[in-house]
Coordinates of C-alpha atoms in Angstrom, one line a residue:
X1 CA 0.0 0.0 0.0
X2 CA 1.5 2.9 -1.2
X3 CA 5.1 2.0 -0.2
X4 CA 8.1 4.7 -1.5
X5 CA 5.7 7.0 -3.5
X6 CA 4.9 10.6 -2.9
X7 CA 4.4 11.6 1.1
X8 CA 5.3 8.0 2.1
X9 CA 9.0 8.2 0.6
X10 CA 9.9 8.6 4.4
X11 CA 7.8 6.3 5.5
X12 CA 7.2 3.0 6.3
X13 CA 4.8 0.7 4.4
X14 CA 0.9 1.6 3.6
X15 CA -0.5 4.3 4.9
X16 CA -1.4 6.5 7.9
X17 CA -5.0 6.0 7.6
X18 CA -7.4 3.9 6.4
X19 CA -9.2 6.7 4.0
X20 CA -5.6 7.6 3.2
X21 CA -5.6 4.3 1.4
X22 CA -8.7 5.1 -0.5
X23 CA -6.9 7.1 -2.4
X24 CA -3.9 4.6 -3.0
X25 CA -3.0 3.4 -6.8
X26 CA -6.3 1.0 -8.4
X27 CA -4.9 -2.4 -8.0
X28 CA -3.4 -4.2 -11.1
X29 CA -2.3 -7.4 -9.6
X30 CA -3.5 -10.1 -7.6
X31 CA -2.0 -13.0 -6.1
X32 CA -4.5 -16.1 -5.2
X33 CA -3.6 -19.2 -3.1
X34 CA -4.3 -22.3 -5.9
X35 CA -5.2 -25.5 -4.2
X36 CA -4.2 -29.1 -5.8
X37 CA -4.5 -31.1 -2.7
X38 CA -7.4 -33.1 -2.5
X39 CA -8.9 -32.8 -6.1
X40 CA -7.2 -36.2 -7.2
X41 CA -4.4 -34.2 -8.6
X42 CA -0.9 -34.9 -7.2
X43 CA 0.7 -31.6 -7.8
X44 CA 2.0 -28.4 -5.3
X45 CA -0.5 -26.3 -4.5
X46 CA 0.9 -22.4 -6.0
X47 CA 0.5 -18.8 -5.6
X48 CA -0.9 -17.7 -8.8
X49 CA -0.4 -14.0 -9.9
X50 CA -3.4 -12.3 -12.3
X51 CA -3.1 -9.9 -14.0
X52 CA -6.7 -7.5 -13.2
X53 CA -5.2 -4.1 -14.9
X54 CA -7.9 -3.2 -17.6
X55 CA -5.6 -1.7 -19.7
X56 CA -3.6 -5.1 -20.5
X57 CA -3.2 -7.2 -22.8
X58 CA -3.3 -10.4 -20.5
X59 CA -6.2 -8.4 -18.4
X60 CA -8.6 -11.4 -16.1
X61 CA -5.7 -13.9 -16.6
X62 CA -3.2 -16.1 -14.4
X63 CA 0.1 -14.5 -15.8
X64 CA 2.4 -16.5 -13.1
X65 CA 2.3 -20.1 -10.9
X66 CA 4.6 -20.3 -8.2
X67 CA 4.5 -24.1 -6.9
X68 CA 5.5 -25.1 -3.5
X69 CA 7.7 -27.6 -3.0
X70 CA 5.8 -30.0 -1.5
X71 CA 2.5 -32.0 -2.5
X72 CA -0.5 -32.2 0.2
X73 CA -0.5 -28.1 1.8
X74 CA -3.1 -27.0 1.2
X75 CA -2.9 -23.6 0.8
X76 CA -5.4 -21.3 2.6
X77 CA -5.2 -17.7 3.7
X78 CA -2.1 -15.1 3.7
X79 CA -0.5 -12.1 4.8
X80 CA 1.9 -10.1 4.8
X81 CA 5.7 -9.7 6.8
X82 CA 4.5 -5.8 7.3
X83 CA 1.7 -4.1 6.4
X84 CA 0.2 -0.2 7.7
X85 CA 0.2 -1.3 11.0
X86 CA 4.4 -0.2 10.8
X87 CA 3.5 2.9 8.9
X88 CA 5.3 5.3 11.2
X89 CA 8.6 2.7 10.8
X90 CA 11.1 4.0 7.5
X91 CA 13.0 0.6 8.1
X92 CA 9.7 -1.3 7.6
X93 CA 9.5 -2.8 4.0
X94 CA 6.5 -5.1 2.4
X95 CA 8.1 -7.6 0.8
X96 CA 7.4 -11.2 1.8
X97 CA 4.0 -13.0 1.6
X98 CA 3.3 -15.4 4.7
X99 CA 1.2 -18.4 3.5
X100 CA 0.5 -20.7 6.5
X101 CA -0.6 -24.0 4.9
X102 CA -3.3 -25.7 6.7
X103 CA -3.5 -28.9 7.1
X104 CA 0.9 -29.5 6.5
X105 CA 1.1 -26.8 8.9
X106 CA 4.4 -25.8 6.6
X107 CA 4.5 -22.0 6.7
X108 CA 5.9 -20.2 3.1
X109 CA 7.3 -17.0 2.9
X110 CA 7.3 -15.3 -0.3
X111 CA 9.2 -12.5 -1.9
X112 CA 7.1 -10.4 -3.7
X113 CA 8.8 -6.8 -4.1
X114 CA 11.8 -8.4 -6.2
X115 CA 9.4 -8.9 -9.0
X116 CA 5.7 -8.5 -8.1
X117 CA 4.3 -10.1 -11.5
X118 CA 6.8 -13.3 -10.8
X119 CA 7.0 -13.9 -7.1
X120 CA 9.4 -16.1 -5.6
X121 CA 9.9 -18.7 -2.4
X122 CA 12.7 -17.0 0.1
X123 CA 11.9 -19.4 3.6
X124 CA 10.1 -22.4 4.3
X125 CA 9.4 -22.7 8.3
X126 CA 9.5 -26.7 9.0
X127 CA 6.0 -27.5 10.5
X128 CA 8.7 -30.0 13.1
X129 CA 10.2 -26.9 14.1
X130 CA 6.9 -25.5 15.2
X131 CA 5.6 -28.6 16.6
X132 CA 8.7 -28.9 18.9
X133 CA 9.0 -25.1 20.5
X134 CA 5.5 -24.4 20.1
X135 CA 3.0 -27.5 20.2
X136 CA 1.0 -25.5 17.4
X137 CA -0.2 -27.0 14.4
X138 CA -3.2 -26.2 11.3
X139 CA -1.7 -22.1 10.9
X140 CA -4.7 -20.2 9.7
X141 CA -4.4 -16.2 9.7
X142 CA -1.4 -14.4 9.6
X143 CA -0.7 -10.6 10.6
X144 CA 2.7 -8.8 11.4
X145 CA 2.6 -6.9 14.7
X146 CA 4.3 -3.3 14.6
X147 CA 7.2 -5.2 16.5
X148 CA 7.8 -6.6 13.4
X149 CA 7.2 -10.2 14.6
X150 CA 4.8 -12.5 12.4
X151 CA 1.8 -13.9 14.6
X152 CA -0.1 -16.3 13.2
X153 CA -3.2 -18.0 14.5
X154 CA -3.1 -22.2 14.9
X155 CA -6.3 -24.4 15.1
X156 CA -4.9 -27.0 17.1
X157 CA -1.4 -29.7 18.1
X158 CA -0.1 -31.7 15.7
X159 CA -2.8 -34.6 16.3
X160 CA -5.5 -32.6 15.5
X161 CA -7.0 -31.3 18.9
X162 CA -8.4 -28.4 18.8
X163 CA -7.2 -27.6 22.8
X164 CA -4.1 -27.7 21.8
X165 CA -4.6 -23.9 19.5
X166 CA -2.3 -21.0 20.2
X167 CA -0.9 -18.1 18.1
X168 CA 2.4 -18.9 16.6
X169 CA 5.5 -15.7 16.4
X170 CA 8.0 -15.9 14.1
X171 CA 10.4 -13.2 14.4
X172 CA 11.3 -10.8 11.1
X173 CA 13.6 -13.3 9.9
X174 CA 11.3 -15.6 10.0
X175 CA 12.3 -18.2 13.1
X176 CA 10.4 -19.7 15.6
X177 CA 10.2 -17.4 18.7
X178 CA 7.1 -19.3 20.8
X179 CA 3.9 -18.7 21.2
X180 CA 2.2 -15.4 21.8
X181 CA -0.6 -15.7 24.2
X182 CA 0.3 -16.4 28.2
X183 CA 0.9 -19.9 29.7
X184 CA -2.7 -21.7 30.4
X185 CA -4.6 -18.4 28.3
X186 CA -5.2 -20.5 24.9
X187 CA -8.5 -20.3 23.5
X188 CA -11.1 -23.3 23.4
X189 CA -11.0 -23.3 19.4
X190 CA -8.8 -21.0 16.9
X191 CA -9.6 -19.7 13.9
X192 CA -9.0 -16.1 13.0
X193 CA -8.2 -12.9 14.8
X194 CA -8.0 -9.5 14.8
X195 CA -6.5 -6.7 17.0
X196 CA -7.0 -3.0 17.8
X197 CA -4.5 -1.4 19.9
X198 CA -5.9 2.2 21.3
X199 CA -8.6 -0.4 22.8
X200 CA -5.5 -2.8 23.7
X201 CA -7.7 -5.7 23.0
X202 CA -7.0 -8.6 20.0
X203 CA -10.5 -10.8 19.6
X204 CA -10.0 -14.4 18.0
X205 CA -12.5 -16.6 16.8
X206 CA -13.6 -20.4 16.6
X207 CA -14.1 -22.8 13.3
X208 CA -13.1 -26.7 15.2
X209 CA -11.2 -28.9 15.8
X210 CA -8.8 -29.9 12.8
X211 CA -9.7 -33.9 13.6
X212 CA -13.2 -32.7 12.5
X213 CA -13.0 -30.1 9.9
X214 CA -10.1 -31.9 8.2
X215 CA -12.4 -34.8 7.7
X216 CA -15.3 -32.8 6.1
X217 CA -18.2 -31.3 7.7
X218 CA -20.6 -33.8 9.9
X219 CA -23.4 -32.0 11.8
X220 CA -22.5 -34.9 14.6
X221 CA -19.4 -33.4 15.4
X222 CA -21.0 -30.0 16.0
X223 CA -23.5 -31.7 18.9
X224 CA -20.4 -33.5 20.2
X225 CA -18.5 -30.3 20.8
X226 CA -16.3 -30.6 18.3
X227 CA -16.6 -26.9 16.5
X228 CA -16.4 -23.5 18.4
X229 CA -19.2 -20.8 19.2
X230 CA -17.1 -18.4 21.0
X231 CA -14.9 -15.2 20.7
X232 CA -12.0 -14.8 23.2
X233 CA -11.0 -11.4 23.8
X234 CA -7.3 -10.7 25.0
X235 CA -5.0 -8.0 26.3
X236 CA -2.8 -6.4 23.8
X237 CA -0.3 -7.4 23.2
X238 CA 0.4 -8.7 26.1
X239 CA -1.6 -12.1 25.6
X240 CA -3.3 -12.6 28.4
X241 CA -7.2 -14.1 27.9
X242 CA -10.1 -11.4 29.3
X243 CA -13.0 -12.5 28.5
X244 CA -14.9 -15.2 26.7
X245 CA -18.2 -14.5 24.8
X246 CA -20.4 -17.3 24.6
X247 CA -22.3 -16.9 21.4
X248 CA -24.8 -19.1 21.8
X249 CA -26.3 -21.6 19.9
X250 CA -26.9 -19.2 17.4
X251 CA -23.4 -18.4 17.1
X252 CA -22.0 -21.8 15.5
X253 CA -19.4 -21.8 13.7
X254 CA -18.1 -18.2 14.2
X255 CA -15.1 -17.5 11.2
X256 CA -13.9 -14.5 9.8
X257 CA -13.6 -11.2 12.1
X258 CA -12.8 -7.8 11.7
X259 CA -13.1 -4.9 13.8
X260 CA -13.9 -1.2 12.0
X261 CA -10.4 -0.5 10.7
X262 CA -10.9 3.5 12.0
X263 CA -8.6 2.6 15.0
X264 CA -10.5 4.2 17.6
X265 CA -13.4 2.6 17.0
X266 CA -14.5 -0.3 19.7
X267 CA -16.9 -2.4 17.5
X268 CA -16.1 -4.8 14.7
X269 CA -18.2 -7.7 13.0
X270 CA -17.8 -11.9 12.9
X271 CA -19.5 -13.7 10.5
X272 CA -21.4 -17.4 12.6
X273 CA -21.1 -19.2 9.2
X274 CA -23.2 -22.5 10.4
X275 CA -26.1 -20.2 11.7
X276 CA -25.6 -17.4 9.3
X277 CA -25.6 -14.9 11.4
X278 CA -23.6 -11.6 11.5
X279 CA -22.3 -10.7 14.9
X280 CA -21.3 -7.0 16.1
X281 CA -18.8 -7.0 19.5
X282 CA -18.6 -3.7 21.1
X283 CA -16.9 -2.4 24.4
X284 CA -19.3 -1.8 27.1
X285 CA -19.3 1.7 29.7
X286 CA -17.5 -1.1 32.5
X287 CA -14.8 -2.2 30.1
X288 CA -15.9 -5.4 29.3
X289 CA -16.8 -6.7 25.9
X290 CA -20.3 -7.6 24.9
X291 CA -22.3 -8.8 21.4
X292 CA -25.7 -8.3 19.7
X293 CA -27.0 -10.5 16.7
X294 CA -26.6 -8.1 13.8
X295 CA -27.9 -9.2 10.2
X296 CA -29.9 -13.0 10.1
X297 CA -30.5 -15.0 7.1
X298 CA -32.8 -17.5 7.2
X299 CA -32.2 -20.7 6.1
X300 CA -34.6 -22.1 3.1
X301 CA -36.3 -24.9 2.8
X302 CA -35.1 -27.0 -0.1
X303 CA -35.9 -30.6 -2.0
X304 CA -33.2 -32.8 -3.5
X305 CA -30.7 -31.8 -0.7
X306 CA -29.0 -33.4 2.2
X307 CA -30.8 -31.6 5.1
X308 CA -34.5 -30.3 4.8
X309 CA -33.5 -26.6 5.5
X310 CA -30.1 -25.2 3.7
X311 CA -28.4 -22.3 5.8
X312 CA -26.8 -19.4 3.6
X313 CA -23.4 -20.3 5.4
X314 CA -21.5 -16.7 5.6
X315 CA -18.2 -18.2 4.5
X316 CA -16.1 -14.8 4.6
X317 CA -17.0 -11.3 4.8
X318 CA -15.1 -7.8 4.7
X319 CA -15.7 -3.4 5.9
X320 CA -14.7 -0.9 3.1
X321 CA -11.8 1.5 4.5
X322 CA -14.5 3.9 5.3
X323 CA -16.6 2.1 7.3
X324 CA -19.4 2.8 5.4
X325 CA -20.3 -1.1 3.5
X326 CA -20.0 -4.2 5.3
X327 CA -20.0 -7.3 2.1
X328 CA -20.1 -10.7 2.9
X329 CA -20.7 -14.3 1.2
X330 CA -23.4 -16.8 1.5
X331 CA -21.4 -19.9 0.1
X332 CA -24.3 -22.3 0.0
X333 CA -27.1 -20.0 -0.9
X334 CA -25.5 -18.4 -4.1
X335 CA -25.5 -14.8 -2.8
X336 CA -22.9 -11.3 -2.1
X337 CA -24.8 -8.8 -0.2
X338 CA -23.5 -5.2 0.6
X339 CA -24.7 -3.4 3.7
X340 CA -24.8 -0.1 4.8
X341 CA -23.0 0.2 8.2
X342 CA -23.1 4.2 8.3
X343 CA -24.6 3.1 11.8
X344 CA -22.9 0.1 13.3
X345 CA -25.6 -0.9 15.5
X346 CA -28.5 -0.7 12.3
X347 CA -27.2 -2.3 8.9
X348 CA -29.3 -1.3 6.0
X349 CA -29.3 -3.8 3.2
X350 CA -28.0 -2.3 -0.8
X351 CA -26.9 -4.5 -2.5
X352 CA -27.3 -8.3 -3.4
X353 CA -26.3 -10.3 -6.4
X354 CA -26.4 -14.1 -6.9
X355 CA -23.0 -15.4 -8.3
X356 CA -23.9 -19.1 -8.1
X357 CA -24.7 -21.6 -5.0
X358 CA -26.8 -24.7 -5.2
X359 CA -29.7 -23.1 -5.7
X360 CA -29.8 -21.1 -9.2
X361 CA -31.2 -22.3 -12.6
X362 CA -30.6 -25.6 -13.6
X363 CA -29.6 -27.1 -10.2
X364 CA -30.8 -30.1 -8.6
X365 CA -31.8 -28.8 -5.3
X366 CA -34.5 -26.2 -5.4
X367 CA -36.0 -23.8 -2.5
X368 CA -39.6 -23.3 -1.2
X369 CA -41.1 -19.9 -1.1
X370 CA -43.1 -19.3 1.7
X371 CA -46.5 -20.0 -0.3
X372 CA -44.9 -23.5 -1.0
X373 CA -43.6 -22.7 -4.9
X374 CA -40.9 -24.3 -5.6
X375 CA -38.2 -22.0 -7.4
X376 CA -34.6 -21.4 -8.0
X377 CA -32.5 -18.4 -8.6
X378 CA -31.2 -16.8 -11.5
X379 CA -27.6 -16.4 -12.2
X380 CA -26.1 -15.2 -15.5
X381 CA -23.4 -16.9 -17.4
X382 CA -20.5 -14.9 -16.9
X383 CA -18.2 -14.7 -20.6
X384 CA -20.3 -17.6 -21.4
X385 CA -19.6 -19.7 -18.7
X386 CA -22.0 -20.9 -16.0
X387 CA -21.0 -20.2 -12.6
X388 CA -19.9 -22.8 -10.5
X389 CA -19.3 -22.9 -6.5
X390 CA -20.5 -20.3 -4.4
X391 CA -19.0 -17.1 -3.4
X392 CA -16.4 -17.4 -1.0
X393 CA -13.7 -15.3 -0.6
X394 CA -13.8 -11.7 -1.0
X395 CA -11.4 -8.8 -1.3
X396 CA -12.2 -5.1 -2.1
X397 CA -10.3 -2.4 -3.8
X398 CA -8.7 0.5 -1.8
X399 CA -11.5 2.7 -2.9
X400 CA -14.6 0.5 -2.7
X401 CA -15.7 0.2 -5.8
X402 CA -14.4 -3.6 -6.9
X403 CA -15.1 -6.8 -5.3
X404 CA -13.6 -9.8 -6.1
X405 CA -14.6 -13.2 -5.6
X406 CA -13.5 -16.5 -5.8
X407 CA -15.3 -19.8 -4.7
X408 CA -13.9 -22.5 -2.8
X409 CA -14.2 -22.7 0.8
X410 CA -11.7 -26.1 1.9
X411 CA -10.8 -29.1 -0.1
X412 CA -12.3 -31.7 1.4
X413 CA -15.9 -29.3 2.2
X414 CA -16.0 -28.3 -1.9
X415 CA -15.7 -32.0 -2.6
X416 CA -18.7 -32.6 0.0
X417 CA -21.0 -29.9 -1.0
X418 CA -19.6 -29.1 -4.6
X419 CA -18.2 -32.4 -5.9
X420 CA -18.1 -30.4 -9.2
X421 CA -15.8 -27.4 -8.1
X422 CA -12.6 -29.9 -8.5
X423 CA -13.5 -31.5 -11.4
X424 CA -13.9 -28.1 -13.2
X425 CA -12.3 -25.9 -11.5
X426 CA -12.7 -22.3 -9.4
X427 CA -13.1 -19.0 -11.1
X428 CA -12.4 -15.4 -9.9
X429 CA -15.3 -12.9 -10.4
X430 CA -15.1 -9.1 -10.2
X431 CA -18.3 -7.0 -9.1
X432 CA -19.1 -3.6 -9.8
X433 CA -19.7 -1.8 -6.6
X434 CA -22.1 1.4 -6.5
X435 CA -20.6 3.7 -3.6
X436 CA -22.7 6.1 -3.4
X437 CA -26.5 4.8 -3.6
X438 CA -25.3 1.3 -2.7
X439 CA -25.8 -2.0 -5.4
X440 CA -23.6 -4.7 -6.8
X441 CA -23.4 -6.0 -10.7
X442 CA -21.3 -8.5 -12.1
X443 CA -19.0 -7.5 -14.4
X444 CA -19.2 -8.8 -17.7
X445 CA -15.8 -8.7 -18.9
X446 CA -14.1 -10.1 -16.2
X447 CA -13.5 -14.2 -15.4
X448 CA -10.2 -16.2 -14.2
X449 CA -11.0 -19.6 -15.3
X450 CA -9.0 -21.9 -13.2
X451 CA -10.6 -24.9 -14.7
X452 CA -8.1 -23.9 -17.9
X453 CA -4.6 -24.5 -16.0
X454 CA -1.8 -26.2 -17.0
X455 CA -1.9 -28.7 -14.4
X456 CA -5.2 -29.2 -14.5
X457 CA -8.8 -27.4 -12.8
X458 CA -7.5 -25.5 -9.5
X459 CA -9.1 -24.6 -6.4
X460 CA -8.8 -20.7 -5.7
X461 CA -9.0 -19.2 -2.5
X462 CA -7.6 -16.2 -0.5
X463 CA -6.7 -13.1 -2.7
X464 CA -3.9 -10.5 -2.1
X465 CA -3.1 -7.4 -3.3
X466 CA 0.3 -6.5 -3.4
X467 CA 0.5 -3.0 -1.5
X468 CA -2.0 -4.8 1.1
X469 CA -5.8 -4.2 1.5
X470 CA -8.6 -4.2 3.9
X471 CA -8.5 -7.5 5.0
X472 CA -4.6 -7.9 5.1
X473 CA -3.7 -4.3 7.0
X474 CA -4.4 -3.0 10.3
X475 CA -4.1 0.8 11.8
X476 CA -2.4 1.5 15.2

């Protein structure tokens, strides 16, 4: 974000605020973690760089593939060595990707300033190494703390217990320092995390335990205890655990978290992906942190599916810089919806567009309306290709007015719910965001068709920009 350019030259990387970075360069790369494990082909999972400037000749195409060395990763989410959160540091440069891999627990660190279009492995951390000073396994999210030490949240030990979870630190050169959080103040499940320092509090999240997620999704495991409905708020950075908020049974499943990224804010969102719900955390007059049930959607009641009600399942979702538009994903349902969070505590639905899901046109499965119709929903062909998956992940341009999407959630979850996804592949969609009244549209022009690789159809994932981006960079 804006690293060595104009008023930054003396600064460190990104920016000082978050609607300073609004006004940052339009993105014109992308980097996407490519998934080979557990589609039946025996190849390294990669990075792949697309190319998403408008103005070139290889516009909406995978223009690079960097391979790991090693078959069986799975790649999931990244982040970055430093991002705006060492803004005020000169020293401070962005220049190595961090791609915990989740189920090796083998942690890559890229080099992408050298040559952004063609990025390139510098370190891999041995998942042994970890194991043995840390007891962490299953790395998830990655952030770098203004120290510049990596922290990176791990769902559980090496055998797939999910009380075994921590937050891993690797120092700037990329060793194996420990593990963040105090002696005895681990949470009860990992998953992701976010922090905000003028409130000296870091919140983490729950998905389950890795013996149970790894194996795919059984709603048996979720009434044996096996998956998480809780947010555990800590002292930062010190690491010590504060509080525990019980969300409930309509909390399952709680993933993706963000707080506002204006820094003296005390409110954020998490997305209960089983339930559907959105979930707002604020700080309370005493200190403490409490939560409200935010947005809601209702599950349907289908035919020609596994269960007789299909939730929406928020997979991912994201805040513009601002803080004006909260966007997030209903994997199962088809659907991107944008929300007007002018007011925190009041989202206003805006925008909504079906991008696939099990329900559109031509499925199997169809929906009941509430005067018992049976119907499906329609979703457009897209460069004349049907849509396949749901939307998943999600990632925004600096100044709100892109979204792109890809759609596959976890290997061994697209093979359960899409069984199709790895046998054609994943795409990457761009929306068309109205800013000012508030809608989404597809755009017409734009699909990354990862069912055309060299090595065969690719799941795509977690997307990147390289200057950073709203779901990558924090403020302090």
């Amino acid at each position: 974000m804006g690293e060595g350019n104009g008023c930054c030259a003396k600064k460190g990387p990104g920016y000082a605020s978050p609607i300073d970075a609004m006004s940052g360069p339009r993105e014109t790369l992308l980097y996407v973690t490519c998934v080979y494990n557990g589609t039946g082909i025996e190849k390294p999972d990669y990075l792949g760089t697309v190319d998403v400037d408008p103005n070139s000749p290889t516009y909406s195409q995978v223009i690079h593939r960097l391979p790991v060395p090693y078959v069986g990763d799975e790649l999931h989410h990244s982040g970055w060595n430093s991002c705006s959160s060492c803004h005020g540091d000169p020293s401070a440069i962005r220049r190595f990707l961090i791609m915990p891999s989740l189920l090796s627990s083998r942690v890559y660190v890229v080099d992408t300033a050298t040559e952004p279009r063609t990025p390139s492995l510098h370190k891999v951390v041995d998942p042994t190494e970890i194991a043995e000073k840390t007891g962490l396994a299953y790395p998830h999210t990655s952030h770098c703390l203004a120290s510049g030490d990596i922290m990176i949240s791990c769902l559980g030990d090496p055998q797939g217990n999910a009380k075994g979870n921590g937050f891993l630190l690797l120092d700037s050169e990329f060793n194996v320092k420990g593990r963040w959080e105090k002696p005895g103040h681990s949470p009860a499940f990992g998953y992701d995390y976010w922090y905000q320092p003028r409130h000296k509090t870091m919140i983490s999240s729950s998905w389950g335990a890795p013996c149970a997620f790894s194996k795919g999704f059984d709603l048996q495991h979720v009434k044996d205890g096996l998956y998480g409905r809780h947010l555990s708020v800590y002292s930062w950075p010190d690491g010590e655990l504060k509080q525990t908020l019980d969300l409930g049974d309509s909390g399952l499943l709680p993933l993706e978290i963000r707080f506002l990224h204006d820094p003296s804010k005390d409110t954020g969102f998490v997305g209960c992906a089983l339930t559907s719900n959105m979930v707002r955390f604020f700080k309370t007059a005493d200190g403490s942190w409490s939560h409200e049930f935010s947005i809601s959607v209702k599950p349907l009641k289908v035919k020609n599916w596994i269960l007789p009600e299909m939730p929406g399942l928020i997979t991912d979702f994201l805040l513009s810089l601002d803080d004006r538009y909260l966007y997030f994903v209903n994997w199962l349902h088809g659907d991107i919806r944008q929300y007007s969070i002018v007011d925190p505590s009041n989202p206003i639905l805006t925008g909504q567009v079906w991008v696939g899901g099990l329900l559109q046109k031509g499925s199997d499965v169809v929906y009941l309306t509430d005067d018992g119709e049976e119907a499906q929903f329609d979703v457009p062909l897209v460069k004349g290709n049907r849509l396949r998956g749901g939307p998943q992940m999600i990632q925004l341009s600096l100044d709100g007015k892109r979204l792109y999407v890809t759609n596959s959630l976890f290997s061994v979850w697209d093979n359960q719910f899409y069984p199709d996804l790895s046998k054609k592949g994943s795409h990457i969609l761009q929306i068309d965001v109205d800013t000012e009244k508030g809608g989404l549209s597809i755009n017409p022009d734009f699909f990354v068709d990862f069912g055309a690789e060299p090595d065969g159809p690719a799941l795509a994932h977690e997307m990147r920009y390289p200057g950073g981006d709203c779901t990558s960079d924090i403020w302090i």
